[in-house]
Coordinates of C-alpha atoms in Angstrom, one line a residue:
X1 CA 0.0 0.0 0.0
X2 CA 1.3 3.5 -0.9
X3 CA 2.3 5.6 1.7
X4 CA 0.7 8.9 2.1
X5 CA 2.3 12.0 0.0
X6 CA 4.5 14.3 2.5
X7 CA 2.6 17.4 3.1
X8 CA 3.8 20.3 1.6
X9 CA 4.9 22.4 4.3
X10 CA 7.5 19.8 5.3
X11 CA 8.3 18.7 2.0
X12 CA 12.2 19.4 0.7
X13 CA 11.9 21.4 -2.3
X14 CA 16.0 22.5 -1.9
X15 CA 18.1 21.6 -5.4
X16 CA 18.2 22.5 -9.1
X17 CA 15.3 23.4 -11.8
X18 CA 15.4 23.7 -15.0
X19 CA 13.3 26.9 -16.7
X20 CA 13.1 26.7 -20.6
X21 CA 11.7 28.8 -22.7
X22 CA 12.4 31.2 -25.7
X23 CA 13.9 34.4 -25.5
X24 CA 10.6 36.6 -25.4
X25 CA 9.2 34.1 -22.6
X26 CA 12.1 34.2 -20.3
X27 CA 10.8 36.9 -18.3
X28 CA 7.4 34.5 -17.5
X29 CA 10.0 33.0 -14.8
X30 CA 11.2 36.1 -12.9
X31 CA 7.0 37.1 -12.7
X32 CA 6.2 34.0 -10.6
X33 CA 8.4 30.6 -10.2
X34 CA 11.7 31.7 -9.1
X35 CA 10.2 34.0 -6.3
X36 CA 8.1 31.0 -5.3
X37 CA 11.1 28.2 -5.4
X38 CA 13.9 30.3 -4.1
X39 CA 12.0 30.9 -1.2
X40 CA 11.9 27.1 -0.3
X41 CA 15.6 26.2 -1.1
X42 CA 15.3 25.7 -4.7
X43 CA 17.7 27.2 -7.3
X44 CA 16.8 28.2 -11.0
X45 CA 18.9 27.0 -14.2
X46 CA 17.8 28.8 -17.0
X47 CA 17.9 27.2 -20.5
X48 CA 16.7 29.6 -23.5
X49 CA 14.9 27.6 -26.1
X50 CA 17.2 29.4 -29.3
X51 CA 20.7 29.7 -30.6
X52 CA 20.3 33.8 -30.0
X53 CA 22.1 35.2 -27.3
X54 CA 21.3 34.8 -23.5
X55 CA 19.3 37.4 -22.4
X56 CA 20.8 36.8 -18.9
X57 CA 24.3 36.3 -18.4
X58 CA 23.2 33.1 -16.0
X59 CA 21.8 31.5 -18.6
X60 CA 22.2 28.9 -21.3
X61 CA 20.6 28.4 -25.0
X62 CA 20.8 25.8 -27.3
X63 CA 24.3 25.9 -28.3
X64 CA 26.0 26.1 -24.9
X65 CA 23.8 23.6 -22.9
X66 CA 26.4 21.5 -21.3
X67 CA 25.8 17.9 -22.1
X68 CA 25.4 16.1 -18.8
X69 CA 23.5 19.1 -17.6
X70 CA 20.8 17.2 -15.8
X71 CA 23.2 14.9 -14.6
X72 CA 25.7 17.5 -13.3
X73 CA 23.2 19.5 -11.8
X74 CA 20.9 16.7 -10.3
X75 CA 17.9 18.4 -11.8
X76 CA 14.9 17.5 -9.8
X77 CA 12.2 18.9 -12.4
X78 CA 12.1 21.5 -15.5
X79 CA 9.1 23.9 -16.4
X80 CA 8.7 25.6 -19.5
X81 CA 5.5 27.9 -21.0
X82 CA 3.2 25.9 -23.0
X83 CA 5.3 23.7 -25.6
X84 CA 8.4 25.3 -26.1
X85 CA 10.6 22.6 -24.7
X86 CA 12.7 21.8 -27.6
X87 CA 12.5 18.0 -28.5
X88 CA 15.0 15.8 -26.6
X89 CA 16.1 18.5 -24.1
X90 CA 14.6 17.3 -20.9
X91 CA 15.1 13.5 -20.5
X92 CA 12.2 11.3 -19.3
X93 CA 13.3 10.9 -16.4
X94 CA 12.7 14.3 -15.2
X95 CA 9.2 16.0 -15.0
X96 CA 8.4 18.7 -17.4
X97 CA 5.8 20.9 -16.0
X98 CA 4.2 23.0 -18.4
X99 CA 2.5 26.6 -17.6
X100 CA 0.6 28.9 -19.7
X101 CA 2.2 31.7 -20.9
X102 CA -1.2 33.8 -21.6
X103 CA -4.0 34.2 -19.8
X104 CA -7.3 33.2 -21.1
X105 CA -10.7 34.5 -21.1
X106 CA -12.6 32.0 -22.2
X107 CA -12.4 28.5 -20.6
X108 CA -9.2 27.2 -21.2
X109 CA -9.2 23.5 -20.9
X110 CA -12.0 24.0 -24.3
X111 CA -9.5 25.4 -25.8
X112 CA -6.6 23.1 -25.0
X113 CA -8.7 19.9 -25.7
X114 CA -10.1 21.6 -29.0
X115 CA -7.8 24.3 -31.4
X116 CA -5.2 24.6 -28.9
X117 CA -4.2 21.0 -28.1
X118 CA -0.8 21.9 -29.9
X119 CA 0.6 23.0 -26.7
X120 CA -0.1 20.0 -24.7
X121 CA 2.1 17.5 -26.4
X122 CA 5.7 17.7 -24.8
X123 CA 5.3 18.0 -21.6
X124 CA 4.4 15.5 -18.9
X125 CA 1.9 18.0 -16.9
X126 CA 0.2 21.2 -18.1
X127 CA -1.0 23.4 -15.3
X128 CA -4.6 25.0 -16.3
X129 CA -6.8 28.1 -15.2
X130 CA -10.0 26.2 -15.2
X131 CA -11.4 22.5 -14.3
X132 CA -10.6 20.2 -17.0
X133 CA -14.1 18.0 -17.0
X134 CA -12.4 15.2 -19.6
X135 CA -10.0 14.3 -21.3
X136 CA -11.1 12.7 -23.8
X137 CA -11.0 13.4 -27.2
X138 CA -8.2 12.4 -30.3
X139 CA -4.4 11.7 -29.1
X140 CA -2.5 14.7 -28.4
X141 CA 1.3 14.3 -30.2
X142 CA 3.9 13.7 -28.3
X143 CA 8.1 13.4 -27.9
X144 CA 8.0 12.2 -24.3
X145 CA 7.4 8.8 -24.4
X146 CA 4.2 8.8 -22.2
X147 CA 0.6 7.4 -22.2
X148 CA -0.6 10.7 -21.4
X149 CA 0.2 14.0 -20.5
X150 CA -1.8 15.2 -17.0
X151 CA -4.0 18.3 -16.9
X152 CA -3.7 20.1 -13.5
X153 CA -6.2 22.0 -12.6
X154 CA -4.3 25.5 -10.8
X155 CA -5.7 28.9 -11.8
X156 CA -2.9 31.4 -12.3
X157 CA 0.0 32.6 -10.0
X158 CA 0.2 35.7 -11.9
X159 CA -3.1 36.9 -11.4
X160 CA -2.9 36.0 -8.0
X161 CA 0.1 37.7 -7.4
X162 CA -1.3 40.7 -9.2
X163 CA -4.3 40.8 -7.2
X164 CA -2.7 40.8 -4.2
X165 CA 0.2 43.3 -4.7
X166 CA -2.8 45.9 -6.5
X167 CA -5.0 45.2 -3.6
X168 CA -2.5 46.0 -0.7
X169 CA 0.2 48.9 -2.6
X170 CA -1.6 52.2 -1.6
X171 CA 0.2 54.3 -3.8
X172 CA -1.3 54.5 -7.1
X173 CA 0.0 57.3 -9.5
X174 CA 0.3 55.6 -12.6
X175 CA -1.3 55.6 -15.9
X176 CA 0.5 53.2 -17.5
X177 CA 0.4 51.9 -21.6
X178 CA 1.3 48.0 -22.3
X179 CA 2.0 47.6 -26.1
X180 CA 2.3 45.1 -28.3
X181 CA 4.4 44.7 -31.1
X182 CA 5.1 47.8 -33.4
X183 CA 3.8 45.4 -36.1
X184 CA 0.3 45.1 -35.0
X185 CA -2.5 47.9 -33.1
X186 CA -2.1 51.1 -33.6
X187 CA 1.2 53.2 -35.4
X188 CA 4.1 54.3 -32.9
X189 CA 2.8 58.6 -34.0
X190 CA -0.7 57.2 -32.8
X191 CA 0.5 55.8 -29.2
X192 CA 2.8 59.2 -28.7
X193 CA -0.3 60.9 -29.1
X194 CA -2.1 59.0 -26.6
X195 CA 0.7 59.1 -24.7
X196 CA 0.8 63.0 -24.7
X197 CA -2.9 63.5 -24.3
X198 CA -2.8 61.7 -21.1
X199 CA 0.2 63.8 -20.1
X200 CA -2.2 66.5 -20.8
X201 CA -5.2 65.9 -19.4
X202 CA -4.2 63.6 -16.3
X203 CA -1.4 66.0 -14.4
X204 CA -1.6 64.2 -10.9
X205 CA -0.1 61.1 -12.7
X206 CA 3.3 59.8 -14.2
X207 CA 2.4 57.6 -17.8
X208 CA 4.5 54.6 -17.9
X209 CA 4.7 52.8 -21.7
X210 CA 5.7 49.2 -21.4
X211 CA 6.8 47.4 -24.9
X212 CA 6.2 43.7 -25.7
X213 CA 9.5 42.0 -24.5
X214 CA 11.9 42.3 -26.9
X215 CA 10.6 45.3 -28.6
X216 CA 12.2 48.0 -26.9
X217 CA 14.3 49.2 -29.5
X218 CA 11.0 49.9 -31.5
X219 CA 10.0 52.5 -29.0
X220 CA 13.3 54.8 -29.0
X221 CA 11.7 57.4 -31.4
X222 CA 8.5 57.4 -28.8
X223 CA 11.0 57.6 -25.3
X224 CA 13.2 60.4 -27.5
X225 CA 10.3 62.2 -28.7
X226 CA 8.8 62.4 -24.6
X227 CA 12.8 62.7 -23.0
X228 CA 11.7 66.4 -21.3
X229 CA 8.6 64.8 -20.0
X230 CA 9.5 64.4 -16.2
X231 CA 6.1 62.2 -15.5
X232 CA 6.9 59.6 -18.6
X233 CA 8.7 56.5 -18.6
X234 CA 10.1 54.1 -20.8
X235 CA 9.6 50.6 -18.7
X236 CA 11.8 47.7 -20.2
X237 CA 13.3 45.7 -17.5
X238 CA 11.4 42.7 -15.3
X239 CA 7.7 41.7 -14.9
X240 CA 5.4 43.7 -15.2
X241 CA 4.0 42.8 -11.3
X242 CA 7.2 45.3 -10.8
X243 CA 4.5 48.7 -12.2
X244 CA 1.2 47.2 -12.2
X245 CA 0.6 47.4 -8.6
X246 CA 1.0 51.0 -8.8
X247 CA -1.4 51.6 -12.0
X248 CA -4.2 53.7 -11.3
X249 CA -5.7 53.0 -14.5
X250 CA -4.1 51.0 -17.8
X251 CA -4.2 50.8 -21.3
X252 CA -3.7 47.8 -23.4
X253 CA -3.0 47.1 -26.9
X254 CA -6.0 44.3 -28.0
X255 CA -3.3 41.7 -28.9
X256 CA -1.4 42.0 -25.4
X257 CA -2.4 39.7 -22.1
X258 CA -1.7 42.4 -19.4
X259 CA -5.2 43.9 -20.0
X260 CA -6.8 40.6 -19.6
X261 CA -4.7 39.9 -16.7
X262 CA -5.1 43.0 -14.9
X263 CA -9.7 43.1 -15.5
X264 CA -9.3 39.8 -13.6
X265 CA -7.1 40.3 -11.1
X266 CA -8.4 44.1 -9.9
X267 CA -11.8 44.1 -10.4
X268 CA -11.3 47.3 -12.7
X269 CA -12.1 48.2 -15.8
X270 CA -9.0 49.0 -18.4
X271 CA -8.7 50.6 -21.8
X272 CA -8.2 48.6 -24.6
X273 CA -6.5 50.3 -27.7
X274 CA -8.0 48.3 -30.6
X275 CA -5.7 46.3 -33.3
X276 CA -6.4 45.9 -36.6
X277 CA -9.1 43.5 -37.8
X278 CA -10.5 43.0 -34.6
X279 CA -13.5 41.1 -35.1
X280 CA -17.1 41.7 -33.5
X281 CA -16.0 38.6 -31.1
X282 CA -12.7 40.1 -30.6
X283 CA -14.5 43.1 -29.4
X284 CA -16.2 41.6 -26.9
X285 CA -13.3 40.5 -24.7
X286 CA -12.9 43.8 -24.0
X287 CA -15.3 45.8 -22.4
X288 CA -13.9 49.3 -23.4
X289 CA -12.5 50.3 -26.5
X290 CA -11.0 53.6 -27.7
X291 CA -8.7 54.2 -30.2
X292 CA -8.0 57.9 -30.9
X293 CA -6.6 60.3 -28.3
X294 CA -9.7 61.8 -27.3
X295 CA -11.5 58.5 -27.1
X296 CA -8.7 57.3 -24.8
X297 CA -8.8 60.6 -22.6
X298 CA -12.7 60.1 -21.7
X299 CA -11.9 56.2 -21.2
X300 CA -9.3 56.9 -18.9
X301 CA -11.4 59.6 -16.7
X302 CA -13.7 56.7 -16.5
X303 CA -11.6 54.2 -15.3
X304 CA -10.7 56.6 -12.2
X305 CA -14.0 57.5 -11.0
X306 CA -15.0 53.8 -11.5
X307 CA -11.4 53.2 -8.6
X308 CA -13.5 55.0 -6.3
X309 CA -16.7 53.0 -6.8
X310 CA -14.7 49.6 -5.9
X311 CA -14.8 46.4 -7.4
X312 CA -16.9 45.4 -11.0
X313 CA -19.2 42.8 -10.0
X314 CA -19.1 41.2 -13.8
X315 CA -15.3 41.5 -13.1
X316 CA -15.6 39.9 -10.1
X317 CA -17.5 36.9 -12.0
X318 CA -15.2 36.8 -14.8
X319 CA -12.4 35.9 -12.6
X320 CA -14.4 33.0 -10.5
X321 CA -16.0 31.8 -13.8
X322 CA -12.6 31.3 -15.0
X323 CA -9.6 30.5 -12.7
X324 CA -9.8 27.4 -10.8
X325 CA -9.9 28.2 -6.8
X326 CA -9.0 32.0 -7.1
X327 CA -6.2 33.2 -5.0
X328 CA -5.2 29.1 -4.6
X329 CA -2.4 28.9 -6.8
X330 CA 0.9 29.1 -4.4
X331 CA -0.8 26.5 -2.4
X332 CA -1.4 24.3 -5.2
X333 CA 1.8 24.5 -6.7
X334 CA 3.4 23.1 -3.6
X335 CA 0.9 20.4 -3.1
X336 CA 1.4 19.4 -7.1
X337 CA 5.1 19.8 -7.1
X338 CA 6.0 17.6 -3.8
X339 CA 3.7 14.9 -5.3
X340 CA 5.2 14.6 -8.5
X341 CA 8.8 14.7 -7.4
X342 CA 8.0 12.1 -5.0
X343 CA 6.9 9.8 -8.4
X344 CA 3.1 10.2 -7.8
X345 CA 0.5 11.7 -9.9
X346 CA -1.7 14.5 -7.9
X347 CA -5.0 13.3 -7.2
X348 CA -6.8 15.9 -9.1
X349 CA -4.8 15.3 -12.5
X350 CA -7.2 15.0 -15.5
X351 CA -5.5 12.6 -18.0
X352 CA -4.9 13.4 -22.0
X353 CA -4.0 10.1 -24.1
X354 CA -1.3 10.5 -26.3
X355 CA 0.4 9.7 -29.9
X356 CA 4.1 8.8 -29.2
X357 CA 5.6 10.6 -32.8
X358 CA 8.8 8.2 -33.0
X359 CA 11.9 9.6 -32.3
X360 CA 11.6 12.6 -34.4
X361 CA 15.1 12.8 -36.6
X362 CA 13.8 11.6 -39.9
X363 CA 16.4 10.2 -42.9
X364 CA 15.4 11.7 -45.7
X365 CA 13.1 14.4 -47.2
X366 CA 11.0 11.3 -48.2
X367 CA 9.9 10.3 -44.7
X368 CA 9.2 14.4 -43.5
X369 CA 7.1 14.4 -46.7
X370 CA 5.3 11.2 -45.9
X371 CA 5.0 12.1 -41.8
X372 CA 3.4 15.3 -42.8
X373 CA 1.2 13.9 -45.2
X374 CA 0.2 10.8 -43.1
X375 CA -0.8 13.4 -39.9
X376 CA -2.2 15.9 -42.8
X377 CA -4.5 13.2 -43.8
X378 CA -5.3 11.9 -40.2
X379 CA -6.5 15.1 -38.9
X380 CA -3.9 15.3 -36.1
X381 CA -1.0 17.9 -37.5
X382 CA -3.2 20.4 -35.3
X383 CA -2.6 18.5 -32.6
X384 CA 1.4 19.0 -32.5
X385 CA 3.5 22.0 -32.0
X386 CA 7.6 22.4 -32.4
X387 CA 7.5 18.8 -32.6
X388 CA 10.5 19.2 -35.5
X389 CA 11.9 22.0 -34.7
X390 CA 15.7 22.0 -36.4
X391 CA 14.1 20.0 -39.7
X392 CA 13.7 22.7 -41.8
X393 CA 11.9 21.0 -44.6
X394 CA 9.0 19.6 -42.0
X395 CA 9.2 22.8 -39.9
X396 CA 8.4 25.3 -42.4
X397 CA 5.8 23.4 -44.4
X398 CA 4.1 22.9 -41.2
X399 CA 4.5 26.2 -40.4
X400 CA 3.2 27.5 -44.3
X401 CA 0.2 25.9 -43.0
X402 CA -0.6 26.9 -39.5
X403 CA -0.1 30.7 -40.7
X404 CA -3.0 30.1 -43.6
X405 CA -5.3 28.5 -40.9
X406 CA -5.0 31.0 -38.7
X407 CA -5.7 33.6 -41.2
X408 CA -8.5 31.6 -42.8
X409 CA -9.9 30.9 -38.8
X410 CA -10.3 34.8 -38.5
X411 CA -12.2 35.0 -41.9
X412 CA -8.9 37.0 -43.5
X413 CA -7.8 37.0 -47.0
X414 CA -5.2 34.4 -47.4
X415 CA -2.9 35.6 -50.7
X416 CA -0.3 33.2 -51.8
X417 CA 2.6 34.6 -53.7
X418 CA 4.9 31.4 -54.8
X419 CA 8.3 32.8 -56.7
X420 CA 11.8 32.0 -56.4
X421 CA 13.4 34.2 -54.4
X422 CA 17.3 35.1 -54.7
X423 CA 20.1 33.6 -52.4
X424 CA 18.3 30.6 -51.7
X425 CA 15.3 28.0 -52.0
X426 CA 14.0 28.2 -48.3
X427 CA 10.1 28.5 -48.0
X428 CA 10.2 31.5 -45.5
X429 CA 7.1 33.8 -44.0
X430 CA 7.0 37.4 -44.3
X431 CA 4.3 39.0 -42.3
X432 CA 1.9 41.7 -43.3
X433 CA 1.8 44.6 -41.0
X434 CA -2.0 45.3 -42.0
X435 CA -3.9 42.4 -40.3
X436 CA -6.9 43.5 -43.0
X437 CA -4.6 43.0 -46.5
X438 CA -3.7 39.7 -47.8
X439 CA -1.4 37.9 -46.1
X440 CA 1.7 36.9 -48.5
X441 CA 3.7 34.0 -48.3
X442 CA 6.6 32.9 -50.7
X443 CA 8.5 29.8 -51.8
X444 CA 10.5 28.4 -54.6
X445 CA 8.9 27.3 -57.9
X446 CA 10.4 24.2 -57.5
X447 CA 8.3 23.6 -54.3
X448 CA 5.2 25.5 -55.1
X449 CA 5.1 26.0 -59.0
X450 CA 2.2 25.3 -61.7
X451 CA 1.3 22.1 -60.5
X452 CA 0.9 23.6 -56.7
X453 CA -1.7 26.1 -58.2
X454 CA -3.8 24.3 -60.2
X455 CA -4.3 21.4 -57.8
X456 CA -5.4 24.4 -55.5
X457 CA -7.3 26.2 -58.0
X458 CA -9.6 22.8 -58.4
X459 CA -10.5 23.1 -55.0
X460 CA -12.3 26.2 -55.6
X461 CA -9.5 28.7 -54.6
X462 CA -11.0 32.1 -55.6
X463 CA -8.4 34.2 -57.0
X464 CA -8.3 38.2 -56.0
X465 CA -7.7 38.9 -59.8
X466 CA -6.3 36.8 -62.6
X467 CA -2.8 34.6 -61.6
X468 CA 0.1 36.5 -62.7
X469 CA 3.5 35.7 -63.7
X470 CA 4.3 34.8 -60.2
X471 CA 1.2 32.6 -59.2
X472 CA -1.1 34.6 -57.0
X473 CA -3.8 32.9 -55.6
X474 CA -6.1 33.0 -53.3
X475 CA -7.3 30.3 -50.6
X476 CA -10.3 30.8 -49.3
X477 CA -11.4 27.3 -47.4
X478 CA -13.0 27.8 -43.8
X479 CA -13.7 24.3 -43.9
X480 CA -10.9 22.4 -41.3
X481 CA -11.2 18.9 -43.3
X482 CA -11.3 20.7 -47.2
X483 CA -8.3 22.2 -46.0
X484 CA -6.2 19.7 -44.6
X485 CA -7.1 17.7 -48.1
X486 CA -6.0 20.7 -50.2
X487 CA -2.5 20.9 -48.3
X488 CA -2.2 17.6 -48.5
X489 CA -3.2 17.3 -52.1
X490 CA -0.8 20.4 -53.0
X491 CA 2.4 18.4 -51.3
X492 CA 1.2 15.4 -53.7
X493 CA 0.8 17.3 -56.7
X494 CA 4.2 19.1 -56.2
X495 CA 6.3 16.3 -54.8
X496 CA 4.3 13.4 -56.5
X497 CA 3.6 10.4 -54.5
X498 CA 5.0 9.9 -51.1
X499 CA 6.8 6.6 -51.6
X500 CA 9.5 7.0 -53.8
X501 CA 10.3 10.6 -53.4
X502 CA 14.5 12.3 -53.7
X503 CA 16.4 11.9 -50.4
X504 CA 18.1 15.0 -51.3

């Protein structure tokens, strides 16, 4: 008979963990784990998920990752945000714990057993805001070498943190900005607008902008532009838990989670600065909009009186509806951890069957070809995410794919531009700022050429005007299943039968 799992409190959490993630991610540690496990003993290693440079000096990527790592460091577990463990980093042996690295508004565990079941493959538990109610469903994919991987159900140590720093810091004499990415929302003349207006109008308060991690740079001209402004700043260092406790009232670009975060966790309303092609459903998420200066102002004057008034009871709602056992996550992290290091599975864990994907290093372009078009076929390449990352072939095709979806999902324009492109054949994706133009997307004629088009063209591809020289098309499928069959049929028609097919 088992014995009983140590209780937390007394449990030894002392030793080395591993954090992976990508560059932009890396800051998802310093807002709530290594707080949490420092306090107890435990010691961070941090792994970044890319050959670019550390953006610590303690910290490791891809290419300098000792190779007895785990072994050297006796690493007792490794966490990572959603699926960005790259394949064969963390061996079986040791648990990967997986944590969201956005916040949801919408139930997640729908989400993650429907469109978003990418993330849950390569990790061995996946800590969710919500209850999951089943797991059942079709095989998630997976590198791990497991049965399943574990839904927890958790909530969010963010929010909770948040919450609690907002509710207890007295001082509040901020209006601060997050922003997205300089390539989506509104243009960088149109925030320093904002920016100033609030300056103007709002005189008892400093205005803090905070870029998307790793975007700084893309906000010089903005800081330079605002450098004899003694009530702005420029915040690009740490978590955002670091300002937010001291925001008074915030703005949000649409495409950003700090808004969401923030609604939840205070109780208060926020202003939400609208990104192109926002759908009616997009809109809904957030339940005030502005988007020129003047708009903003009167947003912002309402978010202060609504301070005074206390807490939004649909606010209030929102975050019960949505986080399992509000305010419980530190306490459920410990329980969770101590179990699963001690080899058990926590009592609560919700299990997901998966499909074990082989070891993942294929021998010749033949067998990426035929894995793609075997999963393309099955239904399941949804159902996978990085799962061959460092195979360029697989990786980009897969991505060439996921991009259209996505684009076809949100009822956009999906223009394909196939031409051969100097200084080499790589397919590659280059990004439209304009969320509401086409969306164009280029390869070699040798991989996408005249047989590529017409076998799309037969499945009713409507074309935005007539093809020119360089094969513009149009695909417009919203049906899932017609357009898994028409990428599949369009690696047929341009690489001809699976079996058979140049090792090159």
């Amino acid at each position: 008979m088992p014995s009983a799992p140590c209780p937390p409190d007394a449990f030894d959490f002392s030793g080395n963990y591993l954090f992976v993630a990508e560059k932009l991610r890396m800051h998802r540690l310093d807002e709530s784990l290594r707080p949490l496990l420092e306090a107890r003993g435990g010691r961070i290693l941090r792994l970044q998920a890319d050959g670019e440079p550390p953006a610590t000096p303690d910290a490791w990527n891809l290419r300098t990752l000792p190779p007895d790592a785990f072994t050297r460091y006796a690493v007792r577990a490794a966490f990572t945000t959603d699926n960005s463990a790259p394949p064969d980093i963390v061996p079986p042996n040791v648990p990967l714990i997986a944590l969201p690295h956005a916040f949801w508004q919408t139930p997640q565990t729908e989400k993650l057993l429907g469109d978003w079941a990418a993330y849950l493959g390569n990790a061995d538990y996946y800590l969710t805001q919500d209850l999951p109610v089943s797991g059942a469903g079709m095989p998630v994919a997976s590198l791990r070498r497991r049965d399943a991987v574990r839904l927890l159900p958790f909530g969010s140590l963010k929010l909770d943190l948040l919450r609690e720093r907002w509710l207890a810091e007295p001082r509040k004499d901020s209006i601060m900005y997050c922003c997205g990415t300089t390539a989506h929302g509104c243009s960088l003349p149109e925030k320093l607008a904002i920016v100033r207006r609030c300056l103007a109008d709002f005189p008892r308060y400093d205005v803090v902008v905070r870029p998307f991690p790793g975007a700084a740079v893309a906000y010089a001209p903005l800081a330079a532009a605002l450098r004899h402004e003694k009530r702005f700043r420029l915040d690009t260092g740490g978590s955002t838990l670091r300002c937010l406790p001291h925001a008074a009232a915030l703005l949000y670009d649409a495409h950003t989670t700090a808004g969401r975060i923030f609604l939840a966790a205070t109780g208060q309303p926020a202003v939400c600065i609208p990104s192109q092609g926002m759908t009616a459903q997009d809109r809904a998420l957030h339940p005030l909009v502005a988007s020129t200066p003047e708009e903003v102002s009167a947003a912002v004057a309402a978010c202060l009186a609504q301070r005074e008034r206390g807490e939004l009871p649909e606010l209030r709602r929102l975050r019960e509806t949505i986080l399992y056992r509000p305010g419980e996550a530190r306490r459920l992290f410990w329980e969770y951890l101590a179990n699963i290091l001690e080899g058990g599975v926590p009592a609560r864990a919700v299990a997901v069957a998966c499909e074990y994907i082989g070891d993942c290093r294929p021998a010749s372009r033949a067998e990426e070809l035929e894995l793609l078009l075997r999963r393309l076929q099955a239904g399941t390449v949804e159902r996978s995410y990085n799962l061959f990352r460092g195979y360029p072939l697989y990786n980009s095709l897969e991505a060439f794919y996921r991009t259209l979806r996505r684009r076809a999902e949100k009822q956009l324009p999906c223009l394909v531009r196939l031409t051969q492109r100097p200084g080499g054949q790589k397919l590659s994706i280059c990004r439209d700022a304009d969320l509401d133009r086409p969306f164009l997307c280029w390869g070699p004629l040798r991989d996408y050429g005249p047989p590529g088009l017409m076998h799309i063209q037969a499945h009713g591809a409507r074309c935005l005007a007539a093809p020119t020289e360089d094969c513009a098309i149009l695909l417009p499928d919203r049906s899932l299943p017609l357009f898994r069959q028409a990428f599949a049929g369009l690696i047929l028609a341009v690489y001809g039968p699976s079996t058979g097919l140049d090792p090159a």
